[in-house]
Amino acid sequence: MAKKNYHSVPWDGDWAVKKEGVEKPVSVHRTQTAAEDKTHSLAKKNEVEAVYHNGKGQIKDKDSFGNDPFPPKDTKH
């Protein structure tokens, strides 16, 4: 069974951390930075991907943690 990634997304005027496939947020934050920090720590702890969205809900960045048999050449992280 594949592990579920974590996303930081806009949520009713705030920012939420959501696990893929789950409607209810893991946590809700007042700032995008706080949500991204929580997304990062959860993804790292669970060895999955952190997916960061912009204010329009579009994916702006991703960060992978854990064992990737075909790692991309990530020059950003």
Short mmCIF file of C-alpha atoms in Angstrom, two decimals:
data_model
loop_
_atom_site.label_atom_id
_atom_site.label_comp_id
_atom_site.label_asym_id
_atom_site.label_seq_id
_atom_site.Cartn_x
_atom_site.Cartn_y
_atom_site.Cartn_z
CA MET A 1 0.00 0.00 0.00
CA ALA A 2 1.40 3.38 -1.03
CA LYS A 3 1.99 6.01 1.59
CA LYS A 4 -0.03 9.22 1.33
CA ASN A 5 1.69 12.55 0.67
CA TYR A 6 1.04 15.75 2.64
CA HIS A 7 -0.14 19.00 1.02
CA SER A 8 -0.22 22.61 2.25
CA VAL A 9 -3.30 24.22 0.70
CA PRO A 10 -5.41 27.38 1.06
CA TRP A 11 -8.34 26.67 3.38
CA ASP A 12 -11.19 29.08 4.10
CA GLY A 13 -8.96 32.14 4.53
CA ASP A 14 -6.25 30.16 6.35
CA TRP A 15 -3.81 27.43 5.33
CA ALA A 16 -4.31 23.72 5.92
CA VAL A 17 -2.11 20.65 5.96
CA LYS A 18 -3.95 17.77 4.31
CA LYS A 19 -3.09 14.14 3.80
CA GLU A 20 -3.87 12.81 0.32
CA GLY A 21 -7.26 11.13 0.11
CA VAL A 22 -8.52 12.61 3.40
CA GLU A 23 -11.02 15.49 3.31
CA LYS A 24 -10.48 16.78 6.87
CA PRO A 25 -7.22 18.72 7.38
CA VAL A 26 -4.51 17.38 9.67
CA SER A 27 -4.04 20.95 10.93
CA VAL A 28 -5.02 24.54 10.06
CA HIS A 29 -2.65 27.53 10.29
CA ARG A 30 -2.99 31.29 9.99
CA THR A 31 0.03 31.61 7.66
CA GLN A 32 1.27 29.79 4.60
CA THR A 33 4.74 29.50 6.15
CA ALA A 34 3.41 27.74 9.25
CA ALA A 35 1.43 25.28 7.11
CA GLU A 36 4.46 24.60 4.90
CA ASP A 37 6.67 23.99 7.94
CA LYS A 38 4.16 21.45 9.31
CA THR A 39 3.80 19.81 5.87
CA HIS A 40 7.58 19.50 5.65
CA SER A 41 7.96 17.94 9.11
CA LEU A 42 5.11 15.43 8.59
CA ALA A 43 6.38 14.40 5.16
CA LYS A 44 9.92 13.95 6.48
CA LYS A 45 8.72 11.95 9.51
CA ASN A 46 6.58 9.66 7.31
CA GLU A 47 9.10 9.49 4.43
CA VAL A 48 6.65 10.76 1.80
CA GLU A 49 6.39 13.80 -0.46
CA ALA A 50 5.55 17.32 0.71
CA VAL A 51 3.48 19.22 -1.86
CA TYR A 52 3.21 23.00 -1.50
CA HIS A 53 0.36 24.93 -3.17
CA ASN A 54 0.05 28.64 -3.93
CA GLY A 55 -2.88 30.87 -2.97
CA LYS A 56 -4.84 29.71 -6.03
CA GLY A 57 -4.44 26.05 -5.05
CA GLN A 58 -1.92 25.26 -7.80
CA ILE A 59 1.17 23.20 -6.98
CA LYS A 60 4.17 25.51 -6.63
CA ASP A 61 6.78 23.08 -5.26
CA LYS A 62 7.41 19.53 -4.05
CA ASP A 63 9.97 17.95 -1.76
CA SER A 64 10.52 14.18 -1.44
CA PHE A 65 11.70 12.31 1.63
CA GLY A 66 12.55 8.66 2.07
CA ASN A 67 14.01 6.08 -0.26
CA ASP A 68 13.47 6.93 -3.93
CA PRO A 69 14.91 4.30 -6.30
CA PHE A 70 14.95 6.87 -9.15
CA PRO A 71 15.68 10.21 -7.49
CA PRO A 72 15.29 13.33 -9.65
CA LYS A 73 18.16 15.72 -10.04
CA ASP A 74 16.78 18.21 -7.54
CA THR A 75 18.85 21.39 -7.59
CA LYS A 76 16.43 23.35 -5.40
CA HIS A 77 16.55 21.34 -2.14
#
